[in-house]
C-alpha positions as a Markdown table, in Angstrom:
| # | Residue | x | y | z |
|---|---|---|---|---|
| 1 | Unk | 28.2 | -122.2 | -35.5 |
| 2 | Unk | 30.0 | -123.0 | -32.3 |
| 3 | Unk | 32.6 | -120.2 | -33.2 |
| 4 | Unk | 29.8 | -117.7 | -33.4 |
| 5 | Unk | 28.4 | -118.6 | -30.1 |
| 6 | Unk | 31.7 | -118.2 | -28.6 |
| 7 | Unk | 32.2 | -114.8 | -30.0 |
| 8 | Unk | 28.9 | -113.6 | -28.6 |
| 9 | Unk | 29.6 | -115.0 | -25.2 |
| 10 | Unk | 33.0 | -113.1 | -25.1 |
| 11 | Unk | 31.2 | -110.0 | -26.1 |
| 12 | Unk | 28.6 | -110.3 | -23.3 |
| 13 | Unk | 31.4 | -110.8 | -20.8 |
| 14 | Unk | 33.2 | -107.6 | -22.0 |
| 15 | Unk | 30.0 | -105.5 | -21.7 |
| 16 | Unk | 29.4 | -106.8 | -18.2 |
| 17 | Unk | 33.0 | -106.3 | -17.2 |
| 18 | Unk | 33.7 | -102.8 | -18.7 |
| 19 | Unk | 30.2 | -101.4 | -18.9 |
| 20 | Unk | 29.9 | -100.4 | -15.3 |
| 21 | Unk | 31.7 | -97.4 | -13.6 |
| 22 | Unk | 35.4 | -98.0 | -12.7 |
| 23 | Unk | 36.9 | -96.8 | -9.4 |
| 24 | Unk | 40.3 | -95.0 | -9.7 |
| 25 | Unk | 42.6 | -94.9 | -6.6 |
| 26 | Unk | 46.4 | -94.9 | -6.1 |
| 27 | Unk | 48.0 | -97.9 | -4.4 |
| 28 | Unk | 49.5 | -96.0 | -1.5 |
| 29 | Unk | 49.4 | -92.5 | 0.1 |
| 30 | Unk | 51.9 | -91.0 | 2.5 |
| 31 | Unk | 50.8 | -88.5 | 5.1 |
| 32 | Unk | 52.7 | -86.3 | 7.7 |
| 33 | Unk | 52.5 | -87.1 | 11.3 |
| 34 | Unk | 50.2 | -84.7 | 13.0 |
| 35 | Unk | 49.3 | -83.5 | 9.7 |
| 36 | Unk | 46.4 | -83.9 | 7.2 |
| 37 | Unk | 46.1 | -86.3 | 4.2 |
| 38 | Unk | 43.7 | -86.9 | 1.4 |
| 39 | Unk | 43.2 | -90.4 | 0.1 |
| 40 | Unk | 41.8 | -90.1 | -3.5 |
| 41 | Unk | 39.0 | -92.4 | -4.7 |
| 42 | Unk | 37.0 | -91.4 | -8.0 |
| 43 | Unk | 34.9 | -92.8 | -10.7 |
| 44 | Unk | 33.4 | -91.5 | -13.9 |
| 45 | Unk | 29.6 | -91.3 | -13.7 |
| 46 | Unk | 27.7 | -93.2 | -16.3 |
| 47 | Unk | 24.1 | -92.5 | -17.6 |
| 48 | Unk | 21.7 | -94.8 | -15.9 |
| 49 | Unk | 23.9 | -95.7 | -13.0 |
| 50 | Unk | 22.7 | -94.3 | -9.6 |
| 51 | Unk | 25.2 | -94.2 | -6.6 |
| 52 | Unk | 23.5 | -96.2 | -3.7 |
| 53 | Unk | 26.2 | -96.6 | -1.0 |
| 54 | Unk | 29.7 | -95.5 | -0.3 |
| 55 | Unk | 31.9 | -97.2 | 2.3 |
| 56 | Unk | 35.4 | -96.6 | 3.6 |
| 57 | Unk | 36.9 | -99.5 | 5.6 |
| 58 | Unk | 40.2 | -99.8 | 7.4 |
| 59 | Unk | 42.2 | -103.1 | 8.0 |
| 60 | Unk | 42.3 | -104.0 | 11.8 |
| 61 | Unk | 44.0 | -107.4 | 12.2 |
| 62 | Unk | 42.6 | -109.7 | 9.6 |
| 63 | Unk | 39.2 | -108.2 | 9.2 |
| 64 | Unk | 38.3 | -104.9 | 7.7 |
| 65 | Unk | 36.2 | -102.5 | 9.8 |
| 66 | Unk | 33.8 | -100.0 | 8.5 |
| 67 | Unk | 34.6 | -96.5 | 9.5 |
| 68 | Unk | 32.4 | -94.5 | 7.2 |
| 69 | Unk | 29.0 | -95.1 | 5.6 |
| 70 | Unk | 27.0 | -93.0 | 3.2 |
| 71 | Unk | 23.6 | -94.1 | 2.2 |
| 72 | Unk | 20.1 | -92.6 | 1.5 |
| 73 | Unk | 19.9 | -91.6 | 5.3 |
| 74 | Unk | 23.1 | -89.5 | 5.2 |
| 75 | Unk | 26.8 | -89.8 | 6.4 |
| 76 | Unk | 27.6 | -91.9 | 9.4 |
| 77 | Unk | 31.1 | -92.2 | 11.1 |
| 78 | Unk | 31.2 | -95.8 | 12.6 |
| 79 | Unk | 34.3 | -95.4 | 15.0 |
| 80 | Unk | 34.6 | -92.7 | 17.6 |
| 81 | Unk | 38.3 | -92.5 | 17.0 |
| 82 | Unk | 37.7 | -90.9 | 13.6 |
| 83 | Unk | 34.9 | -88.5 | 14.7 |
| 84 | Unk | 36.0 | -84.9 | 14.0 |
| 85 | Unk | 38.8 | -85.9 | 11.8 |
| 86 | Unk | 37.3 | -87.6 | 9.0 |
| 87 | Unk | 35.3 | -86.2 | 5.9 |
| 88 | Unk | 34.3 | -87.7 | 2.5 |
| 89 | Unk | 33.8 | -85.5 | -0.4 |
| 90 | Unk | 30.2 | -85.1 | -1.7 |
| 91 | Unk | 30.4 | -81.8 | -3.7 |
| 92 | Unk | 31.8 | -83.3 | -7.0 |
| 93 | Unk | 29.8 | -86.2 | -8.5 |
| 94 | Unk | 32.0 | -89.2 | -8.8 |
| 95 | Unk | 34.5 | -88.0 | -6.1 |
| 96 | Unk | 34.3 | -89.9 | -2.9 |
| 97 | Unk | 37.9 | -89.2 | -1.6 |
| 98 | Unk | 38.6 | -89.6 | 2.1 |
| 99 | Unk | 40.1 | -86.5 | 4.1 |
| 100 | Unk | 41.8 | -87.5 | 7.3 |
| 101 | Unk | 43.1 | -84.9 | 9.7 |
| 102 | Unk | 45.6 | -84.8 | 12.6 |
| 103 | Unk | 47.4 | -88.2 | 11.6 |
| 104 | Unk | 48.5 | -90.4 | 14.4 |
| 105 | Unk | 51.1 | -93.2 | 14.0 |
| 106 | Unk | 48.5 | -95.9 | 14.4 |
| 107 | Unk | 46.3 | -94.6 | 11.5 |
| 108 | Unk | 48.8 | -96.4 | 9.3 |
| 109 | Unk | 46.9 | -99.2 | 7.6 |
| 110 | Unk | 45.0 | -100.5 | 4.4 |
| 111 | Unk | 41.9 | -98.3 | 3.6 |
| 112 | Unk | 39.3 | -99.7 | 1.3 |
| 113 | Unk | 37.1 | -97.4 | -0.9 |
| 114 | Unk | 33.9 | -99.3 | -1.8 |
| 115 | Unk | 31.0 | -97.8 | -4.1 |
| 116 | Unk | 27.6 | -99.5 | -4.8 |
| 117 | Unk | 25.5 | -98.4 | -7.9 |
| 118 | Unk | 22.1 | -99.4 | -9.1 |
| 119 | Unk | 22.2 | -100.3 | -12.9 |
| 120 | Unk | 19.5 | -99.4 | -15.4 |
| 121 | Unk | 18.0 | -103.0 | -15.2 |
| 122 | Unk | 17.6 | -102.5 | -11.3 |
| 123 | Unk | 20.4 | -104.6 | -10.3 |
| 124 | Unk | 23.3 | -103.5 | -7.9 |
| 125 | Unk | 27.1 | -103.3 | -8.9 |
| 126 | Unk | 29.9 | -103.0 | -6.2 |
| 127 | Unk | 33.4 | -102.0 | -7.0 |
| 128 | Unk | 36.3 | -101.3 | -4.4 |
| 129 | Unk | 39.9 | -100.1 | -4.3 |
| 130 | Unk | 42.5 | -100.8 | -1.5 |
| 131 | Unk | 44.9 | -97.9 | -0.6 |
| 132 | Unk | 47.8 | -98.3 | 1.7 |
| 133 | Unk | 48.3 | -95.2 | 4.0 |
| 134 | Unk | 51.8 | -94.5 | 5.4 |
| 135 | Unk | 52.6 | -92.1 | 8.1 |
| 136 | Unk | 56.0 | -90.3 | 8.3 |
| 137 | Unk | 57.5 | -87.8 | 10.5 |
| 138 | Unk | 58.2 | -84.5 | 8.7 |
| 139 | Unk | 61.1 | -82.2 | 9.5 |
| 140 | Unk | 60.0 | -78.7 | 10.7 |
| 141 | Unk | 59.5 | -75.9 | 8.2 |
| 142 | Unk | 60.8 | -72.3 | 8.2 |
| 143 | Unk | 58.8 | -70.5 | 11.0 |
| 144 | Unk | 57.1 | -67.3 | 10.5 |
| 145 | Unk | 56.6 | -64.4 | 12.9 |
| 146 | Unk | 53.3 | -62.6 | 13.4 |
| 147 | Unk | 51.7 | -60.2 | 15.9 |
| 148 | Unk | 48.1 | -59.5 | 16.7 |
| 149 | Unk | 48.5 | -55.9 | 17.1 |
| 150 | Unk | 46.9 | -53.5 | 14.7 |
| 151 | Unk | 50.1 | -51.4 | 14.8 |
| 152 | Unk | 52.2 | -54.1 | 13.3 |
| 153 | Unk | 55.7 | -54.2 | 14.7 |
| 154 | Unk | 55.8 | -50.4 | 15.6 |
| 155 | Unk | 53.9 | -49.9 | 18.9 |
| 156 | Unk | 53.5 | -47.2 | 21.5 |
| 157 | Unk | 55.4 | -47.3 | 24.8 |
| 158 | Unk | 53.5 | -49.2 | 27.6 |
| 159 | Unk | 51.3 | -51.3 | 25.2 |
| 160 | Unk | 50.9 | -55.0 | 25.7 |
| 161 | Unk | 52.0 | -57.0 | 22.8 |
| 162 | Unk | 53.2 | -60.4 | 21.7 |
| 163 | Unk | 55.2 | -61.9 | 18.8 |
| 164 | Unk | 54.2 | -65.3 | 17.8 |
| 165 | Unk | 56.5 | -67.9 | 16.1 |
| 166 | Unk | 54.9 | -70.8 | 14.2 |
| 167 | Unk | 56.3 | -73.7 | 12.3 |
| 168 | Unk | 54.8 | -76.8 | 10.7 |
| 169 | Unk | 56.2 | -80.3 | 10.9 |
| 170 | Unk | 56.2 | -83.4 | 13.0 |
| 171 | Unk | 55.7 | -82.7 | 16.7 |
| 172 | Unk | 57.2 | -82.0 | 19.1 |
| 173 | Unk | 58.5 | -78.6 | 18.0 |
| 174 | Unk | 60.5 | -76.4 | 20.2 |
| 175 | Unk | 60.8 | -72.6 | 19.9 |
| 176 | Unk | 63.6 | -70.2 | 20.9 |
| 177 | Unk | 63.6 | -66.3 | 20.5 |
| 178 | Unk | 66.7 | -64.3 | 20.1 |
| 179 | Unk | 67.6 | -60.7 | 19.9 |
| 180 | Unk | 70.4 | -59.5 | 17.7 |
| 181 | Unk | 73.3 | -57.5 | 19.1 |
| 182 | Unk | 75.5 | -54.8 | 17.6 |
| 183 | Unk | 79.1 | -55.1 | 16.6 |
| 184 | Unk | 78.6 | -58.7 | 15.4 |
| 185 | Unk | 78.0 | -60.2 | 18.7 |
| 186 | Unk | 76.2 | -63.4 | 19.2 |
| 187 | Unk | 72.3 | -63.1 | 19.5 |
| 188 | Unk | 71.0 | -63.1 | 23.0 |
| 189 | Unk | 68.4 | -65.8 | 23.9 |
| 190 | Unk | 65.3 | -64.0 | 25.4 |
| 191 | Unk | 62.6 | -66.6 | 25.5 |
| 192 | Unk | 62.1 | -70.5 | 25.0 |
| 193 | Unk | 58.5 | -70.3 | 24.0 |
| 194 | Unk | 56.5 | -69.8 | 20.7 |
| 195 | Unk | 55.2 | -66.5 | 22.0 |
| 196 | Unk | 57.4 | -63.6 | 23.0 |
| 197 | Unk | 55.3 | -61.4 | 25.3 |
| 198 | Unk | 55.9 | -57.7 | 26.2 |
| 199 | Unk | 53.6 | -56.9 | 29.2 |
| 200 | Unk | 54.7 | -53.2 | 29.0 |
| 201 | Unk | 56.6 | -52.5 | 26.0 |
| 202 | Unk | 59.6 | -50.1 | 26.8 |
| 203 | Unk | 61.7 | -48.0 | 24.3 |
| 204 | Unk | 64.6 | -50.3 | 25.5 |
| 205 | Unk | 62.8 | -53.4 | 24.1 |
| 206 | Unk | 63.1 | -52.0 | 20.5 |
| 207 | Unk | 65.5 | -54.1 | 18.4 |
| 208 | Unk | 65.8 | -56.9 | 15.7 |
| 209 | Unk | 64.4 | -60.3 | 16.7 |
| 210 | Unk | 64.0 | -63.7 | 15.1 |
| 211 | Unk | 62.8 | -67.1 | 16.4 |
| 212 | Unk | 64.2 | -70.6 | 15.7 |
| 213 | Unk | 62.1 | -73.9 | 15.5 |
| 214 | Unk | 63.4 | -77.5 | 15.8 |
| 215 | Unk | 61.4 | -80.8 | 15.4 |
| 216 | Unk | 62.2 | -84.4 | 16.2 |
| 217 | Unk | 63.1 | -84.8 | 12.5 |
| 218 | Unk | 65.5 | -82.6 | 10.6 |
| 219 | Unk | 67.6 | -79.6 | 11.6 |
| 220 | Unk | 66.8 | -76.3 | 13.3 |
| 221 | Unk | 65.1 | -73.7 | 11.1 |
| 222 | Unk | 65.2 | -69.9 | 11.7 |
| 223 | Unk | 62.6 | -67.2 | 10.9 |
| 224 | Unk | 63.3 | -63.9 | 9.0 |
| 225 | Unk | 64.5 | -61.0 | 11.2 |
| 226 | Unk | 61.8 | -58.6 | 12.2 |
| 227 | Unk | 62.5 | -55.1 | 13.5 |
| 228 | Unk | 60.5 | -54.4 | 16.6 |
| 229 | Unk | 60.1 | -50.7 | 17.5 |
| 230 | Unk | 58.7 | -49.1 | 20.7 |
| 231 | Unk | 57.9 | -45.4 | 20.3 |
| 232 | Unk | 57.9 | -42.9 | 23.0 |
| 233 | Unk | 54.2 | -42.3 | 24.1 |
| 234 | Unk | 54.6 | -38.6 | 24.2 |
| 235 | Unk | 55.2 | -38.6 | 20.2 |
| 236 | Unk | 52.3 | -39.3 | 18.1 |
| 237 | Unk | 52.4 | -42.6 | 16.1 |
| 238 | Unk | 51.8 | -42.6 | 12.3 |
| 239 | Unk | 49.6 | -45.3 | 10.9 |
| 240 | Unk | 50.7 | -47.6 | 8.1 |
| 241 | Unk | 48.2 | -46.0 | 5.7 |
| 242 | Unk | 47.2 | -42.5 | 6.1 |
| 243 | Unk | 44.5 | -41.0 | 3.8 |
| 244 | Unk | 45.2 | -37.6 | 2.2 |
| 245 | Unk | 43.7 | -34.6 | 4.0 |
| 246 | Unk | 40.9 | -32.9 | 2.0 |
| 247 | Unk | 38.7 | -30.1 | 2.6 |
| 248 | Unk | 35.1 | -31.0 | 3.1 |
| 249 | Unk | 32.0 | -28.9 | 3.2 |
| 250 | Unk | 29.9 | -28.9 | 6.3 |
| 251 | Unk | 27.2 | -31.0 | 4.9 |
| 252 | Unk | 29.7 | -33.5 | 3.2 |
| 253 | Unk | 30.1 | -36.8 | 4.9 |
| 254 | Unk | 27.2 | -36.4 | 7.1 |
| 255 | Unk | 24.9 | -38.3 | 5.0 |
| 256 | Unk | 22.0 | -35.8 | 5.0 |
| 257 | Unk | 19.3 | -36.8 | 2.5 |
| 258 | Unk | 18.3 | -34.3 | -0.2 |
| 259 | Unk | 14.7 | -34.1 | 1.3 |
| 260 | Unk | 16.2 | -32.9 | 4.6 |
| 261 | Unk | 18.4 | -30.2 | 2.9 |
| 262 | Unk | 15.2 | -28.9 | 0.9 |
| 263 | Unk | 13.1 | -28.9 | 4.1 |
| 264 | Unk | 15.8 | -26.8 | 5.9 |
| 265 | Unk | 16.0 | -24.3 | 3.1 |
| 266 | Unk | 12.2 | -24.0 | 2.8 |
| 267 | Unk | 11.9 | -23.5 | 6.7 |
| 268 | Unk | 14.6 | -20.7 | 6.4 |
| 269 | Unk | 12.8 | -18.9 | 3.6 |
| 270 | Unk | 9.4 | -19.0 | 5.6 |
| 271 | Unk | 11.1 | -17.5 | 8.7 |
| 272 | Unk | 12.7 | -14.8 | 6.6 |
| 273 | Unk | 9.4 | -13.8 | 4.9 |
| 274 | Unk | 7.5 | -13.8 | 8.2 |
| 275 | Unk | 10.0 | -11.5 | 9.8 |
| 276 | Unk | 9.9 | -9.1 | 6.9 |
| 277 | Unk | 6.1 | -9.1 | 7.0 |
| 278 | Unk | 6.1 | -8.3 | 10.7 |
| 279 | Unk | 8.7 | -5.4 | 10.4 |
| 280 | Unk | 6.5 | -3.8 | 7.5 |
| 281 | Unk | 3.3 | -4.1 | 9.5 |
| 282 | Unk | 5.0 | -2.5 | 12.5 |
| 283 | Unk | 6.2 | 0.4 | 10.5 |
| 284 | Unk | 2.8 | 1.1 | 9.1 |
| 285 | Unk | 1.2 | 1.0 | 12.5 |
| 286 | Unk | 3.8 | 3.5 | 13.8 |
| 287 | Unk | 3.0 | 5.9 | 11.0 |
| 288 | Unk | -0.8 | 5.7 | 11.6 |
| 289 | Unk | -0.2 | 6.2 | 15.3 |
| 290 | Unk | 1.9 | 9.5 | 14.6 |
| 291 | Unk | -0.9 | 10.8 | 12.4 |
| 292 | Unk | -3.5 | 10.2 | 15.1 |
| 293 | Unk | -1.4 | 11.8 | 17.6 |
| 294 | Unk | -1.1 | 15.0 | 15.3 |
| 295 | Unk | -4.8 | 15.1 | 14.9 |
| 296 | Unk | -5.5 | 14.9 | 18.6 |
| 297 | Unk | -2.9 | 17.6 | 19.4 |
| 298 | Unk | -4.5 | 19.9 | 16.8 |
| 299 | Unk | -7.9 | 19.3 | 18.4 |
| 300 | Unk | -6.6 | 20.0 | 21.8 |
| 301 | Unk | -4.9 | 23.1 | 20.7 |
| 302 | Unk | -8.1 | 24.4 | 19.2 |
| 303 | Unk | -10.2 | 23.6 | 22.2 |
| 304 | Unk | -7.7 | 25.2 | 24.6 |
| 305 | Unk | -7.9 | 28.4 | 22.6 |
| 306 | Unk | -11.5 | 28.6 | 22.8 |
| 307 | Unk | -11.5 | 28.0 | 26.6 |
| 308 | Unk | -8.8 | 30.5 | 27.0 |
| 309 | Unk | -10.8 | 33.1 | 25.1 |
| 310 | Unk | -14.0 | 32.2 | 27.1 |
| 311 | Unk | -11.9 | 32.5 | 30.3 |
| 312 | Unk | -10.7 | 35.9 | 29.4 |
| 313 | Unk | -14.3 | 37.1 | 28.7 |
| 314 | Unk | -15.6 | 35.6 | 31.8 |
| 315 | Unk | -12.7 | 36.9 | 34.2 |
| 316 | Unk | -12.2 | 40.5 | 33.4 |
| 317 | Unk | -11.6 | 43.3 | 35.7 |
| 318 | Unk | -15.3 | 44.4 | 35.9 |
| 319 | Unk | -18.1 | 42.0 | 36.5 |
| 320 | Unk | -20.2 | 43.9 | 34.0 |
| 321 | Unk | -20.3 | 42.7 | 30.4 |
| 322 | Unk | -19.5 | 45.0 | 27.6 |
| 323 | Unk | -22.4 | 46.8 | 26.0 |
| 324 | Unk | -21.5 | 45.9 | 22.6 |
| 325 | Unk | -19.5 | 43.1 | 21.1 |
| 326 | Unk | -19.0 | 44.8 | 17.6 |
| 327 | Unk | -15.4 | 45.3 | 17.0 |
| 328 | Unk | -14.5 | 49.1 | 16.3 |
| 329 | Unk | -11.9 | 51.6 | 16.8 |
| 330 | Unk | -13.1 | 52.9 | 20.0 |
| 331 | Unk | -10.5 | 53.4 | 22.7 |
| 332 | Unk | -11.1 | 53.4 | 26.3 |
| 333 | Unk | -9.0 | 54.7 | 29.1 |
| 334 | Unk | -10.0 | 51.8 | 31.4 |
| 335 | Unk | -6.7 | 49.8 | 32.0 |
| 336 | Unk | -8.6 | 46.4 | 32.1 |
| 337 | Unk | -10.4 | 46.9 | 28.8 |
| 338 | Unk | -7.2 | 47.7 | 27.1 |
| 339 | Unk | -5.5 | 44.6 | 28.4 |
| 340 | Unk | -8.5 | 42.4 | 27.4 |
| 341 | Unk | -8.4 | 44.0 | 23.9 |
| 342 | Unk | -4.7 | 43.1 | 23.5 |
| 343 | Unk | -5.2 | 39.5 | 24.7 |
| 344 | Unk | -8.2 | 39.0 | 22.4 |
| 345 | Unk | -6.2 | 40.3 | 19.5 |
| 346 | Unk | -3.2 | 38.0 | 20.2 |
| 347 | Unk | -5.6 | 35.0 | 20.5 |
| 348 | Unk | -7.3 | 35.9 | 17.3 |
| 349 | Unk | -4.1 | 36.1 | 15.5 |
| 350 | Unk | -3.0 | 32.7 | 16.9 |
| 351 | Unk | -6.3 | 31.2 | 16.1 |
| 352 | Unk | -6.1 | 32.4 | 12.6 |
| 353 | Unk | -2.7 | 31.0 | 12.1 |
| 354 | Unk | -3.9 | 27.6 | 13.6 |
| 355 | Unk | -6.8 | 27.5 | 11.1 |
| 356 | Unk | -4.4 | 27.7 | 8.1 |
| 357 | Unk | -2.4 | 24.8 | 9.5 |
| 358 | Unk | -5.4 | 22.5 | 10.2 |
| 359 | Unk | -6.6 | 20.1 | 7.4 |
| 360 | Unk | -9.8 | 20.9 | 5.5 |
| 361 | Unk | -11.8 | 18.4 | 7.5 |
| 362 | Unk | -11.7 | 20.7 | 10.5 |
| 363 | Unk | -12.5 | 24.0 | 8.7 |
| 364 | Unk | -16.1 | 23.3 | 9.0 |
| 365 | Unk | -15.9 | 22.9 | 12.8 |
| 366 | Unk | -13.8 | 26.1 | 13.0 |
| 367 | Unk | -16.5 | 28.1 | 11.1 |
| 368 | Unk | -19.3 | 26.8 | 13.4 |
| 369 | Unk | -17.2 | 27.8 | 16.5 |
| 370 | Unk | -16.9 | 31.4 | 15.2 |
| 371 | Unk | -20.6 | 31.5 | 14.5 |
| 372 | Unk | -21.1 | 30.6 | 18.2 |
| 373 | Unk | -18.9 | 33.3 | 19.4 |
């Protein structure tokens, strides 16, 4: 009986000890001076366990000091020294690792990761891990050369451009710029700064350049050689990527919508139709005007003939009227009467010819005129 009670007690202790979430973290982490470091601290989430609080503490003297606190109200950085340099992961459940940027030598210390959970029974469980952070000075890396110009390393003459040299490592880092010479001569030192500036690039500045970086730890490192070319401004520069030249229609690439194109075509058709209609109407009006003029001229000719004949009868050589108006074959020796007869005969002949040319609607008027005469 006593043995059975002992086994039950040991089982209960095992559940209490290993049934809660377990923190996992390394014993020590090494970070670069003036660099960034991530201090891992993770646990496996368990069903029914809720994270209540996360703390990061740093050992100062004999007592640990809280530098970070996460609770229901949010994240809080307790020391001003770490503000802007410290972050704790919150995106992945169970990951509460500490990110510390721009390491200083006095950041070396023991850091404690502490997490508090609420159990399914309503109690709280606290677990912690201590990690030793070490800071070391890192030798400088191989530098890289960049330029902020969109032209790259080929620029037009007179342009302001700079070549930038950048390396990583423990500061301070010193930089030197060199320009290579021909005939295997030693490179010429042209600048002792990380940035090589050309206020007004000249054709003579063209050449092969490289930079060297050296830190407090390690040996000097050199960058790759870059070929810097300054083109004469009178010659056009070719960009790195030139699109092939293609023929485009007048409307292509202008972004006209289909509705606008249809509207333009419709307006053009309406204008053409209106112009054609105006031209046809104008031609018809001209034809009617010519016809009216012909009718008027015909009427004027007929009236002038009658007036002429009446004038002849009224303006003879003698004031006396002829005794008979009946035409006959009588001849007179009177000179005036012979002239009048010839003129009347000519007028009658012209009048008869005119009647044959006048349209039928004027024949009735001609007949009436003859009767009157």
